[in-house]
Amino acid sequence: MSIEIGHYALVLAFVIALFQASVPLWGAVKRDGALVAFGPQAALVQLALVAIAFIALTKAYLASDFSVSNVYENSHSLKPLIYKWSGVWGNHEGSMLLWVLILSLFGAGVAVFSRGLPDDILGATLAVQAMIAAAFIAFILFASNPFTRVIPAPLEGRDLNPILQDPGLAVHPPLLYLGYVGFSIVFSFAAGALIVGRIDAAFARIVRPWVLVAWVTLTLGIAMGSYWAYYELGWGGYWFWDPVENASLMPWLTGTALLHSAIVMEKREALKVWTILLAIITFSLSLLGTFLVRSGVLTSVHAFAVDPERGLFILMILIAFIGGAFTLFAMRAKAMETGGLFAPVSREGALVLNNLFLAVAALAVFVGTLYPLALEGVTGQKISVGPPFFNLTTIPLMLPLFVAIPFGQRLAWKRGDLLGVTQRMSWAIGVSVLALAGIAYSIARGPVLAIVAIGLGVFILIASLDDIRERAARGGFEGFFRRLFNLPRAFIATCLAHAGVGIMVIGIAFTAFEKEKILSMKPGDSTTLGEFTLTLTGIAPLTGPNYTATVAQFQVHDGTKVVAELRPAKRIYVGRRMPTSEVGRHRIGFSEVYVAIGETSEGDRVDLRAYWKPFVTLIWLGPALMGFAGLVSLSDRRMRVGAPRPVARRNEKMEPAE
Amino acid sequence: MTLWIGIVLLTFGAAALALRPLFRRPVEQTSLDHAIRFYETRRAEMRRQAEAGLISLAECEAFEAEQARRLLVIGRQSDGGRDVSLDRSMQRKKIAALFLLAGLPLFAIPLYLKVGRPGMPDQPLAARISEPRTMQLADALARIEAHLAKNPNDAKGFEVVAPVYLQSGRFDDATFAYRRVIALSGETPDRLADLGEALVAGQNGVVNADAKAAFRRAIEIDPTFAKARFYVAIAAEQDGDVEGAVRQLIALSASLEEGPGKMRVEAELDRFRAEGKAPPRTSQQGSTGQAITALPPEQRARAIEGMVEGLAERLRSKGGSFDEWQRLVQARMVLEQGDKAREALDEARRALAGNAAALAGLDRLAERLGLTPAGSAKP
C-alpha cells in the first residue's frame, strides 16, 4: 500500500504546488500578508508530501518490490544494501524524484529561514519556486513516473548499471542536484524581485546565503563526480570534457561569477542588472544541463534515459522558465538604476574582471558543448569537439584570472592601489618564485607551462593565506591575535577558497609529470613506474555479492622494500552481464600509484594500465577546501538573516570601551 | 481500503496544514520597515568591524553616510503603508480556502486514478518468497504464456513451461507443451521420456498406449536410456507381465551406477520383493556391492556393518523415508542383530509417527520378519 500512498502523495504535492504558485503571488500583488503567509506553509506541506513519495520509493527499493517497474529495471535482490539506497536515484525516474525533493527542500528552506523577508518578495519568490516544482512534478507524473507498476511482478530485477554501483555514486548525484537545484531558489528570488520591482542591496543580501549553499554543493558535487570518474572508470583521468561534465561546469562558472557579483551588489549597490542576469542564466544552465542529460541528445556515460518525448517535455519547461524570466528581465531592466561608481582598479573592478573571465569561459564551454549539436541539427554533419578545444579556450582564460585572484582579494573598494597591493604581496611573490625555481631545477626538464602553472598555484595558495596574517598584523604586533579571531569569517572564507584554487592548480599542473605504462603482464613479470617497481604476483578469481571478478595482485616496490599490495579487478555483474574495472591505488603523501586491469587473455596474461600520479589528490582537495570555505562563509554572522537585535546590543555594550 | 483511508487523511491533513496561516492574524509590516532593519543591521556590522580595527573609522563613516542616502531614496519610493482593507482580505482568504478545500480532492484524486494503481498492494520480495511456490511460478508462468501466445514457435519457451505445468498438476498442458517441443526441435530420448512421463502423470500413473509408444521410441534412439526402460518395465507389470517387469528392472538396476536413479529402480524392486515376486537382493547388484564382495570375508563383514551403522546414524539424526527405515530393519535382520532390528523398528515408528501408511507398512514388515515390538515381546 505504501507505494500507492507515495504515488498519491506526489500527485497531491503537484496540486499543492499549483496553489502555492498562485495564492502567494496574488497576495504579493494585492499586498495581502495573509495570502502571502500561505506560501511558506504550502512549501512545508509540499516538502512533506514529496518526502512521503520519496520514502515510499526508497522502501520499495529496500524491499526489492519488483512490482514497481522502476525497481525491477534498476535493482536486484542480491545488490548490497547501500546500492539499494543509492539505486533510488541511480536512474532517470528516481533521480527526477530526488530533484523535486531537493527543489521542495529549498522551497521549505526559504519558508523557514526567510520569515523576516518583505512579504511581497517572499510571496513572489515562493510562487516562482512552486511553478518550477509543479512543472517538474508534472514531468515525473506524466513522462517518467517511478511508481509505474508491473503486472505480474517479475521474480528478479535487472540490476543497477554496474558502473553506478559505487559509494561515490551514493553521494555525487545528490550533491550535484543540491547545487543545480540550489540555483533554482536564486532564480526564484531574482524572478520574484523582478515581479515585485524591487532590486536593491537587500535583495543581494537575501540571496547570498542561497547562492553560497548552491555553490558549495555544486563545487563538492563536481569534485566528487570527477573523483568518481577517476577511480571507477579506470581511465586515470579526472576530467574528460564530457558534455555532461560540461553541463555541470557551466552553471558552476556562472554561479561563481554570481557569488562574486552579488558581493558587489550588496556592498556597493552596483552590478544589479548583471547580478540578476547571472542568477537567471545560472539556473537556465542548470536546466539546460538537466535537459542535455535527460533527453539523450548527448551520448554520454550519464545518458541513461534516451527518450525524445522526455527531452521535449524538459525542453518545454526550459523554454517556459528561461523565456519567462528573460521577458520579465527585459521589462524591468530599464527601471533598474545603476549603483555606486568605482575606479577600474578597485575591488569592484577586480570582481568585474572575475565575472568577465568566468562568463567568457562559460560561453566557451557552452559553444564547445552545443555547437556540435546545432551543426548536426542543421547540416546533419557529425563533428566532435574534444579536450583540445576546451583546453585551448579555457586555460588561457583561467590563467590571467588565477593571477588576478590575490590582487583582487587585497584591493580596496571604490579605488584601489595596485602598486601598494603588489608591494604587500612581495613576500608571497618571492616565495613562489623560489618554489618555481626549485621545481624547475629538481625536475630539470619538462613542459614549461606546467612548471609555471605550479609556481602560479603556489603563489595563489601563499598569497591568499598570507592575506589573513597581513590583516591581523595591521596596526602592529600588539593585538594580533585579538584581530585574528575577530576577522570576519567571510573574509577568512575568501582566503581559504582562493587557497583552494591554488591547491587545485598545483594538482592539475602536476599531471604533466605523471608516468604511464600500458602493457600486458603475466604473473612474475615486473615493470618500472617512476621510482617504483610493479610486480604481478598472481591472478585469481573472486566472487562478490552480486558479481564475479578477476583480481590481479601486484606488489609495489620502492627500491628498498615492498610499500603496497594492489588488487585491481575486473568485475562482471550477474544482473546485467556487464564488466567494470576496480582500480588498485596506493597513496603516498598526495601522490598515487594507480593500476587498472583490462582483459585477461590466455588465462594468465593481463592487460593493464599503470600510472604514477604525483600530487594528484590535490585536484580534489582544492575544491574540497573551496567547499569548506563556502561553509565557513555561510557561518558568518552577516549571513544569519533576520537577526539584527543581538548584534545591535553587542554594539551598544562595546561603545563605552571606545 | 487502508489505501483510501490514507488518501483521505493525506488530502485533508495537507489541506488543513496549508490553510492554517490563512486564519492567523497578519503582522503589520511595511517594506520600509524591512529596509530600515536591513540597513540597521549593516551599520551595526560596520561599526563592529571598525571597533575591531579591521576598517578605519573614516571608512565606516563614509559607509554610513552612503547607507543613509540609500534609505532616503527607498523612503521616498515607498508609499509607507499597505492598502489592506480587512474586509477585502477576509473575502480573498475565503476564496482561497474554498478553492483549496474543494480543489485538492477534486483535482488530486481523479489525477491519481488516472496514473496510479489503487488496487495493487506492495509486493516486497521477502513476502513473495514465503508465499506458496506455485504463486511465484504462476506469476512467471503468466508472463511466459503471454509470450508464447504471441510466439507459438518458441521451442525454448515451451521447454521452460512444460516442467512447471507438470509440477503444478496441469498434466494436459504439460503434455501439449512437450509435444510442441518435440514438434519444433525434434525427438530426443529426454524429450520423449518427458512427454511419456507427462502422459503417465495425467493417467494417475497408468502407462497408456501413447506413453508406451513415446518410451519405446526413446529406447529406439538410445537403448540404454534408463528412464524410458523403467517406464516400459512398469507398463509390462500393468499389462500383467510381472515376471517380465521384474526381469527388466533387475537388468536396469544392474546397468545403473549408484544414485537416485538406481534407488528409484531398487525401491520398485523392493515392492516386488516384499510380495515375494522378485528374488532377494544379491550382493552382485551395484558397484559398491561388487567392491565389497571382492573383499576378504572378515573385512567384508566389517564393511557391511560399517555401512549399516552409517545408515542407522543418519536416519537417527536426520530422519528418512519409510523405504530407508525398512532397509535398515532388514539389514539388521540379515546381520542377525534381532535386538537392534527391533530398536530400529521402534525408532522408525517414532520417526514416522503421523504417517499412517508408513506405520501400517512397518507393522507388515514386523509381522513378516517375525519381530514383535521390543517392549511387548518380553512377556
Coordinates of C-alpha atoms in Angstrom, one line a residue, chain A residues 1-5 7-9 11-12 14-16 18-19 26 30-35 37-38 41 45 49 52 59 63-67 77 116-119 141-142 149-155 198 200-202 205 266-269 272 337 414 474 482-483 486-488 637-638 642 644 647 651 654-655 658, chain B residues 2-3 6-7 10-11 14 17-22 24 26 31 34 37-39 41-42 44-45 47-49 51-54 63 66 70 73-74 77 79 81-84 88-89 92-93 95-96 99-100 103-104 107-109 111-112 114-118 120-126 128 136 139-140 142-143:
Chain A
M1 CA 0.0 0.0 0.0
S2 CA 2.9 2.3 0.8
I3 CA 3.8 2.6 -2.9
E4 CA 0.3 3.8 -3.9
I5 CA 0.3 6.2 -0.9
H7 CA 2.2 7.9 -5.6
Y8 CA -0.8 9.8 -4.3
A9 CA 1.3 12.0 -2.1
V11 CA 0.0 13.9 -7.0
L12 CA -1.1 15.8 -4.0
F14 CA 1.6 18.7 -7.5
V15 CA -1.8 20.2 -6.7
I16 CA -0.4 21.9 -3.6
L18 CA -0.2 24.7 -8.2
F19 CA -1.9 26.5 -5.3
W26 CA -2.0 37.0 -5.6
K30 CA -2.6 42.7 -3.5
R31 CA -0.2 43.2 -0.7
D32 CA -2.2 40.9 1.5
G33 CA 0.0 39.3 4.1
A34 CA -2.4 36.5 4.9
L35 CA -2.3 35.2 1.4
A37 CA 1.6 33.5 4.5
F38 CA 0.0 30.6 2.7
Q41 CA 3.1 26.8 4.8
V45 CA 3.4 20.8 3.1
L49 CA 4.3 15.2 0.6
I52 CA 6.5 10.7 1.6
K59 CA 11.1 1.4 0.8
A63 CA 12.2 -4.5 0.0
S64 CA 13.1 -5.4 -3.6
D65 CA 9.5 -4.8 -4.6
F66 CA 9.7 -5.7 -8.3
S67 CA 6.1 -4.9 -8.8
S77 CA 17.7 -8.7 -4.8
G116 CA 11.7 38.1 8.1
L117 CA 11.6 38.8 4.3
P118 CA 9.4 41.5 2.9
D119 CA 6.0 40.0 2.2
L141 CA 3.9 12.1 -13.2
F142 CA 3.3 12.1 -16.9
R149 CA 3.7 -0.9 -11.7
V150 CA 4.4 -4.2 -13.4
I151 CA 1.7 -6.9 -13.6
P152 CA 2.6 -9.6 -12.8
A153 CA 5.7 -8.7 -10.7
P154 CA 8.8 -10.3 -12.1
L155 CA 10.9 -12.5 -9.8
R198 CA 12.5 45.9 -6.0
D200 CA 18.5 46.5 -4.3
A201 CA 21.2 45.7 -1.8
A202 CA 18.7 44.0 0.4
R205 CA 21.9 40.1 1.0
E266 CA 25.3 44.0 -1.6
K267 CA 28.2 46.2 -0.6
R268 CA 28.1 48.8 -3.3
E269 CA 24.6 48.6 -4.9
K272 CA 22.5 45.0 -10.2
E337 CA 19.2 52.1 -11.6
K414 CA 35.9 52.1 -4.9
R474 CA 47.8 45.6 10.6
R482 CA 42.6 39.7 19.0
R483 CA 42.3 40.9 15.5
N486 CA 37.9 39.0 15.2
L487 CA 38.4 38.7 11.4
P488 CA 35.0 38.3 9.7
R637 CA 27.2 36.4 11.2
R638 CA 26.2 38.5 8.2
G642 CA 16.9 38.5 10.2
P644 CA 19.7 42.2 13.9
V647 CA 24.3 42.4 17.0
N651 CA 27.4 47.1 19.6
M654 CA 31.2 47.8 23.2
E655 CA 30.7 51.5 22.7
E658 CA 36.0 53.2 22.9
Chain B
T2 CA -6.5 1.2 4.1
L3 CA -5.2 3.0 0.9
G6 CA -4.6 7.0 3.8
I7 CA -5.6 9.1 0.8
L10 CA -3.4 12.8 3.5
T11 CA -5.7 15.1 1.5
A14 CA -2.5 18.7 3.8
L17 CA -2.0 22.4 7.4
A18 CA -1.8 24.6 4.3
L19 CA -4.8 26.6 5.3
R20 CA -3.7 27.4 8.8
P21 CA -1.8 30.6 8.1
L22 CA -4.8 32.0 6.3
R24 CA -3.8 33.8 11.6
P26 CA -1.3 39.1 10.0
S31 CA 8.5 47.2 3.1
H34 CA 12.3 45.8 6.3
R37 CA 16.0 46.9 9.6
F38 CA 18.3 45.8 6.8
Y39 CA 20.4 48.9 6.9
T41 CA 22.0 45.5 10.6
R42 CA 24.6 46.5 8.2
A44 CA 26.0 47.6 13.2
E45 CA 28.2 45.2 11.4
R47 CA 30.7 49.6 13.5
R48 CA 31.8 46.2 14.8
Q49 CA 34.5 45.9 12.2
E51 CA 35.9 48.8 16.5
A52 CA 37.8 45.6 15.9
G53 CA 40.3 47.7 14.0
L54 CA 39.5 45.9 10.7
F63 CA 29.7 53.9 4.5
E66 CA 26.0 56.3 1.9
R70 CA 20.1 54.9 0.1
V73 CA 15.7 57.1 -1.7
I74 CA 13.8 54.0 -0.6
Q77 CA 9.7 55.4 -3.2
D79 CA 4.2 54.5 -0.1
G81 CA 1.7 51.6 4.4
R82 CA -0.2 48.8 2.8
D83 CA -3.7 49.0 1.3
V84 CA -5.1 46.1 3.2
R88 CA -11.3 42.5 1.2
S89 CA -8.6 40.5 2.8
R92 CA -9.8 36.8 -0.5
K93 CA -9.0 34.3 2.2
I95 CA -12.0 32.3 -1.8
A96 CA -8.5 30.8 -1.4
F99 CA -10.7 26.7 -3.8
L100 CA -8.1 24.7 -1.8
G103 CA -9.7 21.7 -5.4
L104 CA -7.3 19.5 -3.6
F107 CA -8.1 17.6 -8.7
A108 CA -5.8 15.2 -7.0
I109 CA -8.0 12.1 -6.7
L111 CA -5.4 12.6 -11.4
Y112 CA -4.2 9.8 -9.1
K114 CA -5.5 8.1 -14.0
V115 CA -1.8 7.5 -13.2
G116 CA -2.0 5.2 -10.2
R117 CA -3.0 1.6 -9.4
P118 CA -5.1 1.9 -6.3
M120 CA -2.4 -3.1 -6.2
P121 CA -0.7 -4.0 -3.0
D122 CA 3.0 -3.8 -2.3
Q123 CA 4.9 -7.0 -3.2
P124 CA 8.2 -7.0 -1.3
L125 CA 10.4 -9.9 -2.4
A126 CA 10.7 -11.3 1.1
R128 CA 6.7 -13.2 -2.0
Q136 CA 5.5 -17.3 -7.7
D139 CA 3.5 -15.1 -12.0
A140 CA 6.4 -16.2 -14.1
A142 CA 1.6 -15.9 -16.9
R143 CA 4.4 -13.9 -18.5

